[in-house]
CSV table of C-alpha atoms in Angstrom, one decimal:
chain,number,residue,atom,x,y,z
A,1,ILE,CA,115.1,77.5,94.9
A,2,ASN,CA,115.1,74.3,92.4
A,3,ALA,CA,112.4,72.9,95.2
A,4,GLU,CA,110.4,75.3,95.1
A,5,TYR,CA,110.9,75.6,91.4
A,6,MET,CA,109.7,71.7,90.8
A,7,GLY,CA,107.3,73.2,93.3
A,8,LEU,CA,105.7,75.3,91.1
A,9,ARG,CA,106.0,73.0,87.5
A,10,GLN,CA,103.7,70.7,90.0
A,11,SER,CA,101.1,72.9,90.4
A,12,MET,CA,101.1,74.5,87.3
A,13,ASN,CA,100.2,71.0,85.2
A,14,GLY,CA,97.7,69.9,88.7
A,15,ALA,CA,99.4,69.1,91.2
A,16,ILE,CA,99.0,69.9,94.2
A,17,PRO,CA,102.0,70.8,97.1
A,18,ALA,CA,101.5,69.1,100.2
A,19,SER,CA,99.6,71.3,102.8
A,20,ASN,CA,101.0,72.2,105.9
A,21,SER,CA,97.7,73.2,108.1
A,22,GLY,CA,94.6,71.1,108.8
A,23,GLY,CA,90.7,71.6,107.6
A,24,VAL,CA,91.8,72.8,104.8
A,25,SER,CA,90.5,71.4,100.3
A,26,ALA,CA,91.6,70.9,96.7
A,27,ILE,CA,92.7,74.2,95.8
A,28,ASN,CA,89.8,75.3,93.4
A,29,GLY,CA,91.4,77.1,90.2
A,30,ALA,CA,87.8,79.0,90.6
A,31,ASP,CA,88.7,79.8,93.8
A,32,THR,CA,92.2,81.0,94.0
A,33,VAL,CA,91.4,83.5,90.3
A,34,TRP,CA,89.0,84.8,92.3
A,35,VAL,CA,90.1,85.2,95.5
A,36,MET,CA,93.4,86.9,93.2
A,37,VAL,CA,91.5,88.9,91.6
A,38,SER,CA,89.0,90.4,94.4
A,39,SER,CA,92.7,91.4,95.4
A,40,ALA,CA,93.3,92.8,93.4
A,41,MET,CA,90.2,95.4,93.6
A,42,ILE,CA,91.0,95.5,97.0
A,43,MET,CA,94.6,97.3,95.6
A,44,LEU,CA,93.0,99.9,93.8
A,45,MET,CA,90.3,101.2,97.4
A,46,THR,CA,93.6,102.4,98.8
A,47,PRO,CA,94.8,105.1,96.2
A,48,SER,CA,91.2,105.2,95.5
A,49,LEU,CA,90.2,106.3,99.1
A,50,GLY,CA,92.8,108.9,99.0
A,51,PHE,CA,91.2,110.7,95.2
A,52,PHE,CA,88.7,110.8,97.6
A,53,TYR,CA,90.0,112.5,100.7
A,54,ALA,CA,91.9,114.6,98.0
A,55,GLY,CA,88.8,116.4,96.9
A,56,LEU,CA,87.7,117.2,99.9
A,57,VAL,CA,90.4,118.9,101.7
A,58,ARG,CA,92.2,122.4,99.9
A,59,GLN,CA,94.2,122.8,97.3
A,60,LYS,CA,97.2,123.1,98.8
A,61,ASN,CA,97.1,119.4,100.0
A,62,ILE,CA,95.9,117.6,97.0
A,63,LEU,CA,99.4,116.2,97.1
A,64,THR,CA,99.7,115.5,100.2
A,65,MET,CA,96.6,113.3,100.2
A,66,LEU,CA,97.2,111.5,97.8
A,67,ILE,CA,101.1,111.0,98.4
A,68,GLN,CA,100.2,109.6,102.1
A,69,CYS,CA,97.8,106.6,101.0
A,70,TYR,CA,100.4,105.2,98.4
A,71,ALA,CA,102.9,105.7,101.0
A,72,ILE,CA,100.9,103.8,103.7
A,73,PHE,CA,100.0,101.3,101.4
A,74,ALA,CA,103.5,100.5,99.7
A,75,SER,CA,104.9,100.4,104.2
A,76,VAL,CA,101.9,98.7,105.5
A,77,SER,CA,102.3,95.3,103.2
A,78,ILE,CA,106.0,95.6,104.6
A,79,ILE,CA,105.1,95.6,108.1
A,80,TRP,CA,102.2,92.8,106.8
A,81,GLY,CA,104.5,90.2,105.3
A,82,LEU,CA,107.6,90.9,107.9
A,83,LEU,CA,105.0,90.3,111.2
A,84,GLY,CA,101.5,91.8,110.4
A,85,PHE,CA,99.9,88.0,109.1
A,86,SER,CA,101.2,85.5,111.4
A,87,LEU,CA,100.3,87.6,114.1
A,88,VAL,CA,96.6,87.5,113.0
A,89,PHE,CA,97.1,83.8,110.7
A,90,GLY,CA,99.0,82.1,113.2
A,91,GLU,CA,98.7,79.9,115.6
A,92,THR,CA,96.6,80.3,117.9
A,93,ARG,CA,98.7,82.0,121.1
A,94,GLY,CA,96.4,82.1,124.5
A,95,HIS,CA,93.5,82.7,122.1
A,96,PHE,CA,94.2,87.2,121.4
A,97,ILE,CA,97.4,87.2,119.1
A,98,GLY,CA,99.3,85.0,116.6
A,99,SER,CA,103.5,83.3,116.8
A,100,SER,CA,105.9,83.5,114.8
A,101,LYS,CA,105.0,80.9,112.2
A,102,TYR,CA,105.0,82.8,109.7
A,103,PHE,CA,107.1,85.9,110.4
A,104,GLY,CA,109.1,86.9,107.3
A,105,LEU,CA,106.9,85.3,104.7
A,106,ASP,CA,108.1,82.2,106.5
A,107,ASN,CA,106.6,78.9,106.1
A,108,LEU,CA,104.0,79.7,103.9
A,109,TRP,CA,105.0,78.7,100.2
A,110,ASP,CA,103.6,75.2,101.1
A,111,SER,CA,100.2,76.6,103.3
A,112,GLN,CA,97.0,76.7,103.1
A,113,PHE,CA,94.7,78.3,105.5
A,114,GLU,CA,90.9,76.6,107.3
A,115,GLU,CA,89.8,80.3,106.9
A,116,ALA,CA,90.5,80.2,102.7
A,117,PRO,CA,90.5,76.0,102.7
A,118,THR,CA,90.4,76.1,98.8
A,119,VAL,CA,93.7,78.7,98.3
A,120,PRO,CA,96.6,78.7,98.5
A,121,GLY,CA,98.2,80.7,101.1
A,122,LEU,CA,100.1,82.9,99.5
A,123,ALA,CA,96.6,83.8,98.0
A,124,PHE,CA,95.7,84.2,101.0
A,125,PHE,CA,98.1,86.9,102.2
A,126,PHE,CA,97.1,89.3,99.5
A,127,PHE,CA,93.6,89.4,99.9
A,128,GLU,CA,94.6,89.8,103.2
A,129,LEU,CA,97.7,92.5,102.3
A,130,ALA,CA,94.7,94.5,100.5
A,131,ALA,CA,92.4,94.3,103.2
A,132,CYS,CA,95.0,95.4,106.1
A,133,ALA,CA,96.5,98.3,104.2
A,134,ILE,CA,93.5,100.5,103.6
A,135,THR,CA,93.0,99.9,107.4
A,136,PRO,CA,95.3,102.6,108.9
A,137,ALA,CA,95.0,105.2,105.3
A,138,LEU,CA,90.5,105.2,106.6
A,139,ILE,CA,92.6,107.2,109.4
A,140,ILE,CA,94.1,109.8,108.0
A,141,GLY,CA,91.1,111.2,106.4
A,142,ALA,CA,91.2,112.6,110.5
A,143,SER,CA,94.5,114.5,110.5
A,144,ALA,CA,94.3,115.2,107.6
A,145,GLU,CA,95.7,118.7,107.5
A,146,ARG,CA,97.5,119.3,109.7
A,147,LEU,CA,100.6,115.1,110.4
A,148,SER,CA,103.2,115.5,108.4
A,149,THR,CA,103.7,112.3,105.7
A,150,LEU,CA,105.6,110.6,107.6
A,151,ALA,CA,104.1,110.6,110.8
A,152,SER,CA,100.9,109.1,109.1
A,153,LEU,CA,103.6,106.8,108.1
A,154,LEU,CA,104.8,105.8,111.7
A,155,PHE,CA,101.2,106.2,112.9
A,156,SER,CA,99.9,103.4,110.5
A,157,CYS,CA,102.9,101.3,110.8
A,158,ILE,CA,101.8,101.1,114.7
A,159,TRP,CA,98.8,101.0,115.2
A,160,VAL,CA,98.9,97.8,112.8
A,161,ILE,CA,101.1,96.1,115.0
A,162,VAL,CA,99.2,97.4,117.8
A,163,VAL,CA,95.7,97.0,117.2
A,164,TYR,CA,94.6,95.8,113.9
A,165,CYS,CA,96.8,92.9,114.2
A,166,PRO,CA,95.2,91.6,118.1
A,167,ILE,CA,91.8,92.7,117.1
A,168,ALA,CA,91.7,91.1,113.6
A,169,HIS,CA,93.1,88.3,115.6
A,170,TRP,CA,90.2,87.5,117.7
A,171,VAL,CA,87.5,87.5,115.1
A,172,TRP,CA,89.2,86.0,112.0
A,173,LYS,CA,91.2,82.9,113.2
A,174,ILE,CA,89.7,80.2,114.1
A,175,GLY,CA,90.6,80.2,117.5
A,176,GLY,CA,90.1,83.9,118.1
A,177,TRP,CA,88.3,84.6,121.2
A,178,LEU,CA,85.6,86.9,119.5
A,179,GLU,CA,85.5,83.6,117.7
A,180,GLU,CA,85.1,81.2,119.7
A,181,LEU,CA,82.6,83.2,121.4
A,182,GLY,CA,80.3,82.9,118.0
A,183,ALA,CA,81.1,86.7,116.5
A,184,ARG,CA,80.7,85.9,112.7
A,185,ASP,CA,82.1,89.4,110.8
A,186,PHE,CA,82.1,88.6,107.1
A,187,GLY,CA,83.8,91.5,105.7
A,188,GLY,CA,86.1,92.9,108.3
A,189,GLY,CA,83.3,95.5,110.6
A,190,LEU,CA,84.9,95.2,113.9
A,191,PRO,CA,88.6,94.5,112.5
A,192,VAL,CA,88.7,97.4,109.9
A,193,HIS,CA,85.7,100.1,110.0
A,194,MET,CA,85.1,100.5,113.6
A,195,SER,CA,88.7,99.8,114.9
A,196,ALA,CA,89.1,103.2,111.9
A,197,GLY,CA,87.1,104.9,113.3
A,198,TYR,CA,86.9,105.1,116.5
A,199,ALA,CA,91.6,105.6,115.9
A,200,ALA,CA,89.9,108.6,113.6
A,201,ILE,CA,87.9,110.4,116.7
A,202,ALA,CA,90.8,109.5,119.1
A,203,LEU,CA,93.6,110.7,116.6
A,204,SER,CA,91.2,113.9,116.1
A,205,LEU,CA,90.9,115.3,119.4
A,206,VAL,CA,94.8,114.1,121.0
A,207,ILE,CA,95.6,116.9,117.1
A,208,GLY,CA,93.1,119.5,118.2
A,209,LYS,CA,91.1,121.6,115.3
A,210,ARG,CA,92.6,123.6,111.8
A,211,LYS,CA,94.4,126.6,112.7
A,212,GLU,CA,93.3,128.1,109.6
A,213,THR,CA,90.0,127.4,108.7
A,214,SER,CA,86.4,127.9,110.0
A,215,GLY,CA,83.3,126.8,110.0
A,216,GLU,CA,81.8,124.0,107.8
A,217,MET,CA,85.2,123.3,105.2
A,218,VAL,CA,83.8,122.8,101.5
A,219,PRO,CA,85.5,120.2,99.6
A,220,HIS,CA,88.2,121.9,96.9
A,221,ASN,CA,87.1,119.0,93.7
A,222,VAL,CA,84.4,116.9,93.7
A,223,SER,CA,85.1,116.0,90.4
A,224,TYR,CA,87.8,113.9,93.4
A,225,VAL,CA,85.5,113.0,95.6
A,226,VAL,CA,82.8,111.3,93.2
A,227,LEU,CA,85.6,109.4,91.3
A,228,GLY,CA,87.3,107.6,94.9
A,229,ALA,CA,84.4,107.1,95.5
A,230,MET,CA,83.0,105.1,92.3
A,231,LEU,CA,86.4,103.6,92.1
A,232,LEU,CA,85.9,102.7,96.1
A,233,TRP,CA,82.3,101.1,95.2
A,234,PHE,CA,84.0,99.4,92.1
A,235,GLY,CA,86.7,98.0,94.8
A,236,TRP,CA,83.9,97.1,97.6
A,237,PHE,CA,82.9,94.6,95.6
A,238,GLY,CA,86.3,92.5,95.9
A,239,TYR,CA,86.6,93.5,99.3
A,240,ASN,CA,83.1,92.0,100.2
A,241,GLY,CA,82.7,89.5,97.2
A,242,GLY,CA,86.2,88.0,98.2
A,243,SER,CA,85.6,86.7,101.7
A,244,SER,CA,84.3,84.2,100.9
A,245,PHE,CA,87.5,83.3,99.9
A,246,ALA,CA,85.2,81.3,96.6
A,247,ALA,CA,84.2,81.8,93.4
A,248,ASN,CA,80.5,80.7,95.4
A,249,ALA,CA,76.7,82.2,95.8
A,250,GLN,CA,77.9,83.1,98.7
A,251,ALA,CA,79.9,85.6,96.9
A,252,ALA,CA,77.2,86.9,94.6
A,253,LEU,CA,75.0,87.4,98.3
A,254,ALA,CA,77.4,89.8,99.5
A,255,ILE,CA,78.2,91.3,96.3
A,256,ALA,CA,74.2,92.4,95.7
A,257,ASN,CA,74.2,93.7,99.8
A,258,THR,CA,77.3,95.6,99.0
A,259,ASN,CA,75.1,97.2,96.6
A,260,MET,CA,71.6,97.7,97.6
A,261,SER,CA,73.9,98.8,101.0
A,262,SER,CA,75.3,101.3,99.3
A,263,CYS,CA,72.2,102.7,97.1
A,264,ALA,CA,69.6,103.0,100.1
A,265,ALA,CA,72.3,105.2,102.3
A,266,GLY,CA,72.3,107.5,99.6
A,267,LEU,CA,69.2,107.1,99.1
A,268,SER,CA,68.4,108.4,102.4
A,269,TRP,CA,70.7,111.0,102.5
A,270,GLY,CA,70.2,112.6,99.7
A,271,ILE,CA,66.0,112.4,101.2
A,272,LEU,CA,67.9,114.0,105.3
A,273,GLU,CA,70.1,117.2,102.6
A,274,TYR,CA,66.9,118.0,101.2
A,275,ILE,CA,64.7,118.8,104.1
A,276,PHE,CA,68.5,120.1,106.1
A,277,LYS,CA,69.3,122.0,103.4
A,278,LYS,CA,67.3,122.5,100.7
A,279,LYS,CA,68.7,121.2,98.4
A,280,VAL,CA,71.0,117.5,97.6
A,281,THR,CA,75.3,117.9,97.1
A,282,VAL,CA,77.2,115.1,95.4
A,283,SER,CA,79.7,114.8,97.6
A,284,GLY,CA,77.1,114.6,100.0
A,285,ILE,CA,75.9,111.3,98.0
A,286,ALA,CA,79.5,110.3,96.8
A,287,THR,CA,79.7,110.2,101.5
A,288,ALA,CA,76.4,108.6,102.3
A,289,THR,CA,77.4,105.8,99.1
A,290,VAL,CA,80.4,105.1,101.2
A,291,CYS,CA,78.9,105.2,103.9
A,292,GLY,CA,76.2,103.0,103.4
A,293,LEU,CA,79.4,99.7,101.6
A,294,ILE,CA,80.5,100.2,105.3
A,295,ALA,CA,77.3,99.2,106.3
A,296,ILE,CA,76.6,96.2,105.4
A,297,THR,CA,80.3,95.1,105.1
A,298,PRO,CA,80.2,92.6,107.6
A,299,GLY,CA,76.7,90.9,107.3
A,300,SER,CA,77.2,90.9,104.3
A,301,GLY,CA,77.6,87.6,103.4
A,302,PHE,CA,74.7,86.3,106.0
A,303,CYS,CA,71.7,88.6,105.4
A,304,PRO,CA,69.2,88.4,102.9
A,305,VAL,CA,69.1,90.5,100.1
A,306,TRP,CA,66.4,92.3,100.9
A,307,SER,CA,67.3,94.1,105.1
A,308,SER,CA,70.5,94.9,102.4
A,309,LEU,CA,68.0,97.7,101.8
A,310,ILE,CA,67.3,99.0,105.7
A,311,ILE,CA,71.1,98.5,106.6
A,312,GLY,CA,72.2,100.3,104.3
A,313,PHE,CA,68.9,103.4,104.7
A,314,LEU,CA,69.8,103.3,108.8
A,315,GLY,CA,73.2,104.0,107.6
A,316,GLY,CA,72.9,106.4,105.7
A,317,ILE,CA,70.5,107.9,107.9
A,318,PHE,CA,73.2,107.4,110.9
A,319,SER,CA,75.6,108.8,109.0
A,320,PHE,CA,74.0,112.3,108.5
A,321,PHE,CA,73.2,112.9,112.1
A,322,PHE,CA,77.8,111.8,112.7
A,323,ILE,CA,77.9,115.6,110.6
A,324,LYS,CA,75.8,117.4,112.9
A,325,PHE,CA,77.3,115.6,116.3
A,326,ARG,CA,81.3,116.1,114.8
A,327,GLU,CA,79.6,120.1,113.9
A,328,HIS,CA,78.8,121.0,117.8
A,329,TYR,CA,81.7,119.3,119.0
A,330,HIS,CA,84.4,120.6,116.5
A,331,LEU,CA,85.4,117.7,115.7
A,332,SER,CA,88.2,118.0,113.1
A,333,LEU,CA,87.1,115.7,110.7
A,334,ILE,CA,87.4,114.5,106.8
A,335,HIS,CA,85.0,111.1,107.3
A,336,ILE,CA,85.3,108.2,109.4
């Protein structure tokens, strides 16, 4: 304990703890602050998602959706600290999974990582924790009103270990097999959004349709939907901007792309909604902006700003017609 205390004192006085990882640089104060602020913004996204879902379900299920998102964040945080972080960012084993080096947060105090070379290992850990925690929360929209809170927690914890951790290791860990093939996923298109989307479809098919409703579900509280969408939009600036792990031009590019893509998706959705329904709905536009955020995430730190308008516009179109697909095949999904 005294050794850790002295190390903290040295850090406060400007000294940098020795790193136990190769390929890293001196800790940069601005980068560290930006990553920690971004982490807090991402943490806000999980309860924001709860409000987003709470506005889409029936009144009697509002609190269930809110508590599920809160409980998932808490339980996944523990799983991430005990096992998940090490399985993703531990030394690669066969390019498929990480080692047990950081189980229980062991060896993390004075570590730095090649994936975030200028920030302390604990700052990197919390950023990735916040990103991991929101991923299973994305899935529960597919099981809204049909899966108990306990069942949602059990599913989320198991899914994070069995599905999320291996995929994140493949893409984000230097030496993962997809990373070795040249895959570049800036913010989490594969580990977060694609894996959660496919899991949501599978979960909905397994659970089946709702028994107490027929036809299209009408959002109960559009104000909650808009509140959740706006807070998600705000948090996404930290999610994508923080994925550069530095306060630099790439972070600024990611933030600009994030905003433009979301706006373009809202525009394309609104146009299609007016063509097909002769009206533009608030809940539809709110959903579309979230679709635009998702669409740009994998390339937000790589593509030029003008291309984010195209990506977002197409994302709104594809998402709108996926709703038609969902209705045709009677998938009981709130949001993917």
